[in-house]
mmCIF file of C-alpha atoms in Angstrom:
data_model
loop_
_atom_site.group_PDB
_atom_site.id
_atom_site.type_symbol
_atom_site.label_atom_id
_atom_site.label_comp_id
_atom_site.label_asym_id
_atom_site.label_seq_id
_atom_site.Cartn_x
_atom_site.Cartn_y
_atom_site.Cartn_z
ATOM 1 C CA UNK A 1 -30.782 -28.763 32.087
ATOM 2 C CA UNK A 2 -34.460 -28.556 31.457
ATOM 3 C CA UNK A 3 -35.451 -25.167 30.212
ATOM 4 C CA UNK A 4 -38.803 -25.712 29.866
ATOM 5 C CA UNK A 5 -41.020 -22.648 31.635
ATOM 6 C CA UNK A 6 -38.007 -20.442 31.460
ATOM 7 C CA UNK A 7 -38.764 -17.052 29.641
ATOM 8 C CA UNK A 8 -36.504 -14.408 28.404
ATOM 9 C CA UNK A 9 -34.126 -15.003 31.241
ATOM 10 C CA UNK A 10 -31.373 -12.516 30.551
ATOM 11 C CA UNK A 11 -31.339 -9.338 28.805
ATOM 12 C CA UNK A 12 -28.334 -7.031 29.349
ATOM 13 C CA UNK A 13 -29.067 -3.585 29.618
ATOM 14 C CA UNK A 14 -25.609 -1.972 28.834
ATOM 15 C CA UNK A 15 -26.746 1.710 28.371
ATOM 16 C CA UNK A 16 -28.481 4.066 30.964
ATOM 17 C CA UNK A 17 -31.855 4.221 29.078
ATOM 18 C CA UNK A 18 -32.791 1.626 26.273
ATOM 19 C CA UNK A 19 -31.275 -1.623 26.663
ATOM 20 C CA UNK A 20 -28.055 -0.737 24.548
ATOM 21 C CA UNK A 21 -24.774 0.374 24.888
ATOM 22 C CA UNK A 22 -23.883 3.574 23.353
ATOM 23 C CA UNK A 23 -20.644 5.353 22.738
ATOM 24 C CA UNK A 24 -19.712 8.380 21.390
ATOM 25 C CA UNK A 25 -17.092 9.028 18.896
ATOM 26 C CA UNK A 26 -16.390 12.633 18.093
ATOM 27 C CA UNK A 27 -18.633 14.485 15.577
ATOM 28 C CA UNK A 28 -19.301 13.646 11.686
ATOM 29 C CA UNK A 29 -19.127 16.089 9.126
ATOM 30 C CA UNK A 30 -22.443 17.929 9.799
ATOM 31 C CA UNK A 31 -21.677 18.119 13.607
ATOM 32 C CA UNK A 32 -23.710 15.121 14.789
ATOM 33 C CA UNK A 33 -22.082 12.630 17.018
ATOM 34 C CA UNK A 34 -21.945 8.843 15.750
ATOM 35 C CA UNK A 35 -23.700 6.287 18.217
ATOM 36 C CA UNK A 36 -22.276 2.872 18.110
ATOM 37 C CA UNK A 37 -24.107 0.325 20.322
ATOM 38 C CA UNK A 38 -24.536 -3.670 20.901
ATOM 39 C CA UNK A 39 -27.816 -4.953 22.016
ATOM 40 C CA UNK A 40 -27.679 -8.704 23.617
ATOM 41 C CA UNK A 41 -30.643 -10.630 24.628
ATOM 42 C CA UNK A 42 -30.981 -14.272 25.619
ATOM 43 C CA UNK A 43 -33.859 -16.720 25.545
ATOM 44 C CA UNK A 44 -34.452 -20.714 25.745
ATOM 45 C CA UNK A 45 -35.472 -22.196 22.788
ATOM 46 C CA UNK A 46 -35.923 -25.818 23.171
ATOM 47 C CA UNK A 47 -33.080 -27.168 25.138
ATOM 48 C CA UNK A 48 -30.666 -24.369 23.833
ATOM 49 C CA UNK A 49 -30.122 -20.781 24.827
ATOM 50 C CA UNK A 50 -30.180 -18.354 22.242
ATOM 51 C CA UNK A 51 -28.372 -15.141 22.461
ATOM 52 C CA UNK A 52 -28.930 -12.549 19.782
ATOM 53 C CA UNK A 53 -26.160 -10.280 19.396
ATOM 54 C CA UNK A 54 -27.159 -6.925 17.404
ATOM 55 C CA UNK A 55 -24.768 -4.041 16.620
ATOM 56 C CA UNK A 56 -21.061 -3.799 17.115
ATOM 57 C CA UNK A 57 -19.088 -6.173 18.660
ATOM 58 C CA UNK A 58 -15.667 -4.990 19.706
ATOM 59 C CA UNK A 59 -13.028 -3.865 22.435
ATOM 60 C CA UNK A 60 -15.573 -1.744 24.177
ATOM 61 C CA UNK A 61 -18.709 -4.381 23.996
ATOM 62 C CA UNK A 62 -17.356 -7.693 24.210
ATOM 63 C CA UNK A 63 -16.946 -7.817 27.689
ATOM 64 C CA UNK A 64 -20.769 -7.383 27.927
ATOM 65 C CA UNK A 65 -21.135 -10.600 25.898
ATOM 66 C CA UNK A 66 -18.422 -12.640 27.631
ATOM 67 C CA UNK A 67 -20.102 -11.477 31.155
ATOM 68 C CA UNK A 68 -23.681 -12.833 30.046
ATOM 69 C CA UNK A 69 -21.949 -15.945 28.278
ATOM 70 C CA UNK A 70 -20.013 -16.644 31.528
ATOM 71 C CA UNK A 71 -23.165 -16.146 33.543
ATOM 72 C CA UNK A 72 -25.108 -18.585 31.488
ATOM 73 C CA UNK A 73 -22.472 -21.322 31.525
ATOM 74 C CA UNK A 74 -21.972 -21.343 35.042
ATOM 75 C CA UNK A 75 -25.736 -21.857 35.749
ATOM 76 C CA UNK A 76 -25.459 -24.704 33.839
ATOM 77 C CA UNK A 77 -26.334 -23.702 30.203
ATOM 78 C CA UNK A 78 -23.895 -25.657 27.732
ATOM 79 C CA UNK A 79 -25.915 -25.448 24.698
ATOM 80 C CA UNK A 80 -25.535 -22.023 23.104
ATOM 81 C CA UNK A 81 -26.327 -20.257 19.997
ATOM 82 C CA UNK A 82 -25.277 -16.925 18.873
ATOM 83 C CA UNK A 83 -27.974 -15.432 16.454
ATOM 84 C CA UNK A 84 -25.300 -12.926 14.574
ATOM 85 C CA UNK A 85 -27.793 -11.909 12.200
ATOM 86 C CA UNK A 86 -28.093 -8.618 13.346
ATOM 87 C CA UNK A 87 -24.050 -8.212 14.146
ATOM 88 C CA UNK A 88 -22.745 -5.391 11.766
ATOM 89 C CA UNK A 89 -19.559 -5.449 13.157
ATOM 90 C CA UNK A 90 -16.964 -7.848 15.025
ATOM 91 C CA UNK A 91 -13.470 -7.434 15.763
ATOM 92 C CA UNK A 92 -10.907 -9.984 17.173
ATOM 93 C CA UNK A 93 -11.841 -9.216 20.727
ATOM 94 C CA UNK A 94 -15.496 -10.212 19.792
ATOM 95 C CA UNK A 95 -14.221 -13.530 18.030
ATOM 96 C CA UNK A 96 -12.249 -14.166 21.031
ATOM 97 C CA UNK A 97 -15.333 -14.317 23.050
ATOM 98 C CA UNK A 98 -16.885 -16.785 20.601
ATOM 99 C CA UNK A 99 -13.726 -19.013 21.080
ATOM 100 C CA UNK A 100 -13.344 -18.908 24.832
ATOM 101 C CA UNK A 101 -16.979 -20.058 25.113
ATOM 102 C CA UNK A 102 -16.297 -22.691 22.747
ATOM 103 C CA UNK A 103 -13.440 -24.139 24.816
ATOM 104 C CA UNK A 104 -15.275 -23.832 27.982
ATOM 105 C CA UNK A 105 -18.231 -25.472 26.483
ATOM 106 C CA UNK A 106 -16.143 -28.077 24.659
ATOM 107 C CA UNK A 107 -14.804 -28.700 28.410
ATOM 108 C CA UNK A 108 -18.445 -28.879 29.915
ATOM 109 C CA UNK A 109 -19.429 -31.472 26.842
ATOM 110 C CA UNK A 110 -22.295 -28.912 25.568
ATOM 111 C CA UNK A 111 -22.771 -27.688 21.910
ATOM 112 C CA UNK A 112 -22.006 -23.830 20.571
ATOM 113 C CA UNK A 113 -23.307 -22.856 17.275
ATOM 114 C CA UNK A 114 -23.198 -19.597 15.484
ATOM 115 C CA UNK A 115 -26.269 -18.751 13.273
ATOM 116 C CA UNK A 116 -26.948 -16.513 10.692
ATOM 117 C CA UNK A 117 -23.994 -14.399 10.684
ATOM 118 C CA UNK A 118 -24.358 -11.289 8.546
ATOM 119 C CA UNK A 119 -22.083 -11.040 5.072
ATOM 120 C CA UNK A 120 -19.320 -9.026 6.946
ATOM 121 C CA UNK A 121 -19.257 -11.001 9.879
ATOM 122 C CA UNK A 122 -19.113 -14.117 7.762
ATOM 123 C CA UNK A 123 -16.090 -12.681 5.916
ATOM 124 C CA UNK A 124 -14.478 -11.975 9.284
ATOM 125 C CA UNK A 125 -15.082 -15.522 10.378
ATOM 126 C CA UNK A 126 -13.749 -17.281 7.012
ATOM 127 C CA UNK A 127 -10.631 -14.682 6.909
ATOM 128 C CA UNK A 128 -9.630 -15.657 10.622
ATOM 129 C CA UNK A 129 -9.928 -19.300 10.024
ATOM 130 C CA UNK A 130 -12.951 -19.795 12.383
ATOM 131 C CA UNK A 131 -15.626 -21.112 10.057
ATOM 132 C CA UNK A 132 -13.499 -24.297 10.307
ATOM 133 C CA UNK A 133 -13.383 -24.157 14.229
ATOM 134 C CA UNK A 134 -16.966 -22.824 15.136
ATOM 135 C CA UNK A 135 -19.934 -24.362 13.980
ATOM 136 C CA UNK A 136 -21.687 -21.888 11.960
ATOM 137 C CA UNK A 137 -25.267 -22.261 10.378
ATOM 138 C CA UNK A 138 -27.374 -20.337 7.594
ATOM 139 C CA UNK A 139 -30.143 -20.147 10.265
ATOM 140 C CA UNK A 140 -31.253 -19.724 13.483
ATOM 141 C CA UNK A 141 -33.370 -22.998 13.389
ATOM 142 C CA UNK A 142 -30.089 -24.870 11.726
ATOM 143 C CA UNK A 143 -28.167 -23.578 14.684
ATOM 144 C CA UNK A 144 -30.643 -24.490 17.424
ATOM 145 C CA UNK A 145 -31.071 -27.994 15.954
ATOM 146 C CA UNK A 146 -27.238 -28.261 15.762
ATOM 147 C CA UNK A 147 -26.948 -27.151 19.411
ATOM 148 C CA UNK A 148 -29.615 -29.165 20.715
ATOM 149 C CA UNK A 149 -27.952 -32.464 18.844
ATOM 150 C CA UNK A 150 -30.621 -32.889 16.050
ATOM 151 C CA UNK A 151 -29.023 -34.111 12.851
ATOM 152 C CA UNK A 152 -29.279 -31.191 10.423
ATOM 153 C CA UNK A 153 -26.814 -30.407 7.274
ATOM 154 C CA UNK A 154 -23.326 -29.603 8.032
ATOM 155 C CA UNK A 155 -21.919 -26.224 8.725
ATOM 156 C CA UNK A 156 -22.200 -23.254 6.012
ATOM 157 C CA UNK A 157 -18.812 -22.399 6.253
ATOM 158 C CA UNK A 158 -17.209 -25.161 4.593
#
């Protein structure tokens, strides 16, 4: 679908105040609580929807990303790029979101790319074998071009 004229259409507010999901995990040695969060936003970028994921993607937060992805696919956005440059942690639940999204997008004839994963997330994708399955690009620009169907150099995962 044509995305011209659409503005930052989706921002998930997963917390009560600042657009972040916050979970408390017991006190640290100084008595402060450790706060872990995930921030997800999406915006049109050319003919692609760019989904920025920042923080920790795990059992507690992955459903938020899955929900946004499902909603985007249901409204006809089948060219998605996940910007992972701000993702500091990703467990198997998070990986499952990407795999399910790819499977659904393949059914719809669309394209999915992962952009700029941090070194730790790149390692998780590599160890899991998903670098060979998911189109992973070194930059958002490369991933957007790939998802839009433009010719750019191949995936960064090898």
